[in-house]
Structure formats: C-alpha cells, structure tokens
Amino acid sequence: MRNSLDAVSARDFALEALAAIAICAQHLSRLAEEIVVWSSAQFNFVRLSDAWSTGSSIMPQKRNPDAAELVRAKTGRANAALIGLLTIMKGLPLAYSKDMQDDKAQTFEAFDSLDLSLQAMTGMIETMTPNKERLRAAAAHGFSTATDLADWLVRELNIPFREAHHITGAAVKSAEDAGCDLAELSLDKLQKIEPRITKAVYDVLTVEASVASRTSYGGTSPTRVREQIADWKEKLK
C-alpha cells in the first residue's frame, strides 16, 4: 500500500481471501448437495466409493454420503468467517486497533477448511461410479426432447415458432395418451397433427441427439464439454 495508515488500518487482503473462500465453498456445497441427492436410493445416479461413504448405523444396506454432507456443512463456517471479520472491521477508527488481531484464527481456519473440502471433493469425484442407464432414463423423462421437435419444425418446415409450439404440445398430448415417449410416437400420429412432418424428425428426438446438438460456444454437447475439460486441465497445471 502507498500509505502507512491505509496499511495498518486495513484487512482487505484477508477479507478478499475470505470472500473467495466463501464463494468457492458455496460452489462445493452445491456440488455436494447434488452428490447427496444423486447417490440416494430414490435417484441412484451415482455410487460413492467406500472411501468416501459410510454404512448406516441401523440399516445395513444404506450407504451414507458423509464426506459430501461434511463438505456442504463447511460452507457455513466459510460464510461465518467472512461475516465475522467484516463485523470486526466495520466500526474501527483509523488506524490500528487490537480488535484486528482477531482476524488470524478465522482466516487460517477458513483456508484449512477449504483445503480439506477440496481434497474430499476431489476424492469423491475421482472414485464415484455413474449409473449411466439410470442417468439416461432420467434425461429422457418428461418429454425432454419436445423443444427439439419444435426447433425442427421451425428449421425444416419454416413454421413460425408459436405454431411449432402448438404442434409440439399436441404431439406431447398424443404421446401421453399413447403412454410412450415422443421418439416412440408413430409417424402416422405425428402427421395427423402436422402432415408435413417426415421420418427425418426422429433424428432429433433422442436424448443423445438433443444433447449433441448444443454445439454453440458454451454449449453442453459432449464436444464442447470435453473442450472445457481440456482447457481447465491446461489452466490448472
């Protein structure tokens, strides 16, 4: 700092560090919550390794995502450390006051807590096993490719989106009545709703095609996701 009074009266460096820790902890907490939900019996999207989960004390078949729950809890401490130091600093006169000695414990503890959380999250992600079939079924649930149908109508048949939206809604209703997915709806039934629909529409009605079509910058297609993974691996070397 250029001014000695500024230097001795401020703890901005610690506050900025704690703010970054709190933000990072928040993201870790959200990911931890996903893991808790995904690993539950109701979702069964992923399976945690024995190294990062424990057996239930009463239910032999249950696998508790303890590491994820503890990472989620650490966010409270990170937030508390930031608010605590902000509160310490809020009413101090210039320049140095003994109150500022209280910055050490919570700042150092926040760093240690974040380091532990990052290690735990890394271990969980590296060793958990995705249930690909379950994940695919969930992705296909609820007529998730309906928007792809509407986009196809606009792109291939030059139909205004408001009309394509109406046609797609009718197709979803027909699939609901038939107890099937959009991709399983017969061409005959689709053509009763819109005669210009061709069998080419089925190319966009699968989950794989839907995901793969999101290829714009920042899109969620496998190609774009792999690019981001490679980019971040390079940045984090």
XYZ file of C-alpha atoms in Angstrom:
237
model
C 0.000 0.000 0.000
C 1.156 3.549 -0.665
C 0.024 4.979 2.660
C 1.073 3.694 6.080
C -2.283 4.474 7.704
C -4.059 2.526 4.994
C -1.683 -0.370 5.515
C -2.106 -0.732 9.268
C -5.839 0.039 9.369
C -6.972 -2.432 6.683
C -7.546 -6.147 6.471
C -8.743 -6.054 2.880
C -6.347 -8.810 1.857
C -7.879 -11.149 4.431
C -11.433 -10.089 3.575
C -10.809 -10.663 -0.135
C -9.331 -14.081 0.612
C -12.291 -14.998 2.824
C -14.721 -13.791 0.159
C -13.029 -16.041 -2.410
C -13.116 -18.939 0.076
C -16.812 -18.368 0.785
C -17.648 -18.289 -2.928
C -15.628 -21.442 -3.592
C -17.193 -23.174 -0.573
C -20.640 -22.259 -1.871
C -19.932 -23.963 -5.184
C -18.530 -27.000 -3.391
C -21.648 -27.085 -1.222
C -23.942 -27.077 -4.246
C -21.967 -29.887 -5.853
C -22.012 -31.775 -2.560
C -25.791 -31.409 -2.418
C -26.021 -32.869 -5.917
C -23.918 -35.827 -4.823
C -26.109 -36.372 -1.753
C -29.231 -36.387 -3.930
C -27.683 -38.351 -6.807
C -26.408 -41.095 -4.512
C -29.742 -41.560 -2.737
C -31.760 -44.716 -3.388
C -34.520 -42.620 -4.960
C -32.215 -41.203 -7.647
C -29.396 -43.775 -7.846
C -27.461 -41.676 -10.350
C -24.036 -42.326 -8.819
C -22.415 -44.712 -6.372
C -19.815 -43.411 -3.935
C -16.787 -45.500 -3.115
C -16.323 -46.961 0.363
C -13.506 -44.473 0.930
C -15.945 -41.521 0.850
C -19.078 -43.012 2.375
C -20.005 -44.997 5.460
C -22.552 -47.647 6.305
C -25.667 -46.716 8.208
C -25.630 -47.465 11.931
C -29.056 -49.099 11.687
C -29.675 -50.005 8.036
C -27.079 -52.477 6.684
C -27.943 -51.768 3.045
C -27.596 -47.984 3.298
C -24.513 -46.062 2.161
C -24.279 -42.596 3.704
C -22.574 -39.796 1.703
C -20.838 -38.460 4.806
C -17.997 -36.684 3.005
C -20.429 -34.761 0.786
C -22.547 -33.779 3.768
C -19.490 -32.515 5.660
C -18.323 -30.504 2.638
C -21.797 -28.998 2.462
C -21.611 -28.050 6.140
C -18.191 -26.384 5.823
C -19.814 -23.584 3.805
C -21.415 -22.300 6.984
C -18.000 -21.847 8.562
C -16.620 -20.131 5.470
C -19.513 -17.675 5.404
C -19.221 -17.125 9.148
C -15.514 -16.314 8.871
C -16.173 -13.674 6.213
C -19.075 -12.079 8.080
C -17.126 -12.309 11.337
C -14.152 -10.351 10.025
C -16.393 -7.825 8.254
C -18.149 -7.266 11.564
C -14.860 -6.851 13.423
C -13.705 -4.210 10.928
C -16.946 -2.313 10.449
C -16.667 0.284 13.249
C -12.956 0.683 13.850
C -11.370 4.156 13.796
C -8.122 4.744 11.957
C -5.664 3.206 12.218
C -4.669 0.020 14.035
C -6.829 -1.451 16.801
C -6.282 -4.596 18.853
C -9.627 -5.882 17.543
C -7.812 -6.684 14.301
C -5.789 -9.414 15.985
C -8.950 -11.497 15.838
C -8.557 -11.902 12.066
C -5.992 -14.695 12.357
C -7.916 -17.662 13.733
C -10.923 -17.464 11.426
C -8.837 -16.684 8.326
C -6.410 -19.561 8.878
C -9.238 -21.917 9.815
C -11.135 -20.973 6.648
C -8.095 -21.809 4.498
C -7.638 -25.169 6.249
C -11.328 -25.974 5.937
C -11.399 -25.146 2.236
C -8.275 -27.229 1.610
C -9.907 -30.209 3.325
C -13.142 -29.722 1.376
C -11.286 -29.566 -1.941
C -9.423 -32.769 -1.147
C -12.640 -34.532 -0.147
C -14.498 -33.369 -3.236
C -11.612 -34.417 -5.472
C -11.595 -37.871 -3.910
C -15.355 -38.288 -4.247
C -15.415 -37.237 -7.889
C -12.431 -39.406 -8.827
C -13.844 -42.564 -7.264
C -17.618 -42.343 -7.691
C -19.290 -44.504 -10.340
C -22.069 -43.072 -12.537
C -25.142 -45.183 -13.242
C -25.302 -44.394 -16.949
C -28.528 -46.249 -17.670
C -30.330 -44.532 -14.809
C -28.981 -41.141 -15.855
C -30.056 -41.643 -19.447
C -33.547 -42.706 -18.408
C -33.884 -39.618 -16.233
C -32.644 -37.371 -19.059
C -35.292 -38.810 -21.391
C -38.091 -38.495 -18.852
C -40.788 -35.845 -19.174
C -40.639 -35.406 -22.961
C -37.286 -33.645 -22.706
C -36.879 -33.560 -26.496
C -40.069 -31.565 -27.060
C -38.076 -28.370 -27.665
C -36.000 -30.234 -30.258
C -39.216 -31.129 -32.072
C -40.342 -27.503 -32.057
C -36.938 -26.346 -33.313
C -37.027 -28.975 -36.064
C -40.447 -27.732 -37.226
C -39.111 -24.188 -37.409
C -35.837 -25.147 -39.080
C -37.035 -27.782 -41.559
C -40.632 -26.766 -42.299
C -40.273 -23.000 -41.868
C -43.126 -22.964 -39.372
C -43.320 -19.935 -37.021
C -42.260 -20.905 -33.501
C -45.634 -20.015 -31.961
C -47.273 -22.538 -34.324
C -44.482 -25.069 -33.790
C -45.043 -24.709 -30.055
C -48.723 -25.576 -30.513
C -47.927 -28.560 -32.758
C -45.372 -29.855 -30.262
C -47.885 -29.549 -27.442
C -50.359 -31.628 -29.432
C -47.647 -34.239 -30.105
C -46.827 -34.464 -26.405
C -50.533 -34.914 -25.612
C -50.731 -37.705 -28.185
C -47.668 -39.407 -26.666
C -49.145 -39.094 -23.169
C -52.380 -40.693 -24.347
C -50.423 -43.494 -26.007
C -48.222 -43.985 -22.934
C -44.987 -43.541 -24.884
C -42.174 -41.076 -25.493
C -42.080 -38.668 -28.435
C -39.486 -40.808 -30.220
C -41.848 -43.781 -29.952
C -44.834 -41.940 -31.405
C -45.646 -43.278 -34.870
C -45.113 -41.153 -37.943
C -48.790 -41.597 -38.772
C -49.814 -39.984 -35.483
C -47.351 -37.138 -35.960
C -48.619 -36.495 -39.474
C -52.209 -36.346 -38.240
C -51.069 -33.360 -36.188
C -48.877 -31.838 -38.925
C -48.932 -33.566 -42.356
C -45.572 -32.128 -43.434
C -43.630 -33.970 -40.759
C -41.307 -36.612 -42.214
C -39.447 -39.545 -40.705
C -36.356 -37.320 -40.542
C -37.850 -35.852 -37.368
C -36.809 -38.963 -35.446
C -33.160 -37.946 -35.872
C -33.693 -35.176 -33.311
C -35.981 -36.966 -30.853
C -33.357 -38.963 -28.953
C -31.593 -37.745 -25.828
C -28.216 -38.269 -27.494
C -29.191 -36.140 -30.492
C -30.658 -33.449 -28.267
C -27.505 -33.133 -26.169
C -25.173 -33.374 -29.170
C -26.983 -30.529 -30.949
C -25.957 -27.945 -28.329
C -22.694 -27.087 -30.079
C -22.615 -23.290 -29.793
C -19.927 -21.698 -27.625
C -20.557 -22.722 -24.035
C -22.973 -25.423 -25.157
C -23.468 -28.711 -23.343
C -22.726 -31.095 -26.172
C -20.065 -33.728 -25.374
C -17.714 -31.988 -27.814
C -17.968 -28.635 -26.051
C -17.786 -30.184 -22.585
C -14.620 -32.091 -23.490
C -13.117 -28.848 -24.809
C -13.828 -27.151 -21.486
C -12.351 -30.070 -19.548
C -9.183 -29.915 -21.627
C -8.994 -26.133 -21.266
C -9.335 -26.219 -17.483
C -6.849 -29.055 -17.123
C -4.343 -26.941 -19.004
C -5.091 -23.846 -16.882
C -4.818 -25.761 -13.631
C -1.488 -27.451 -14.376
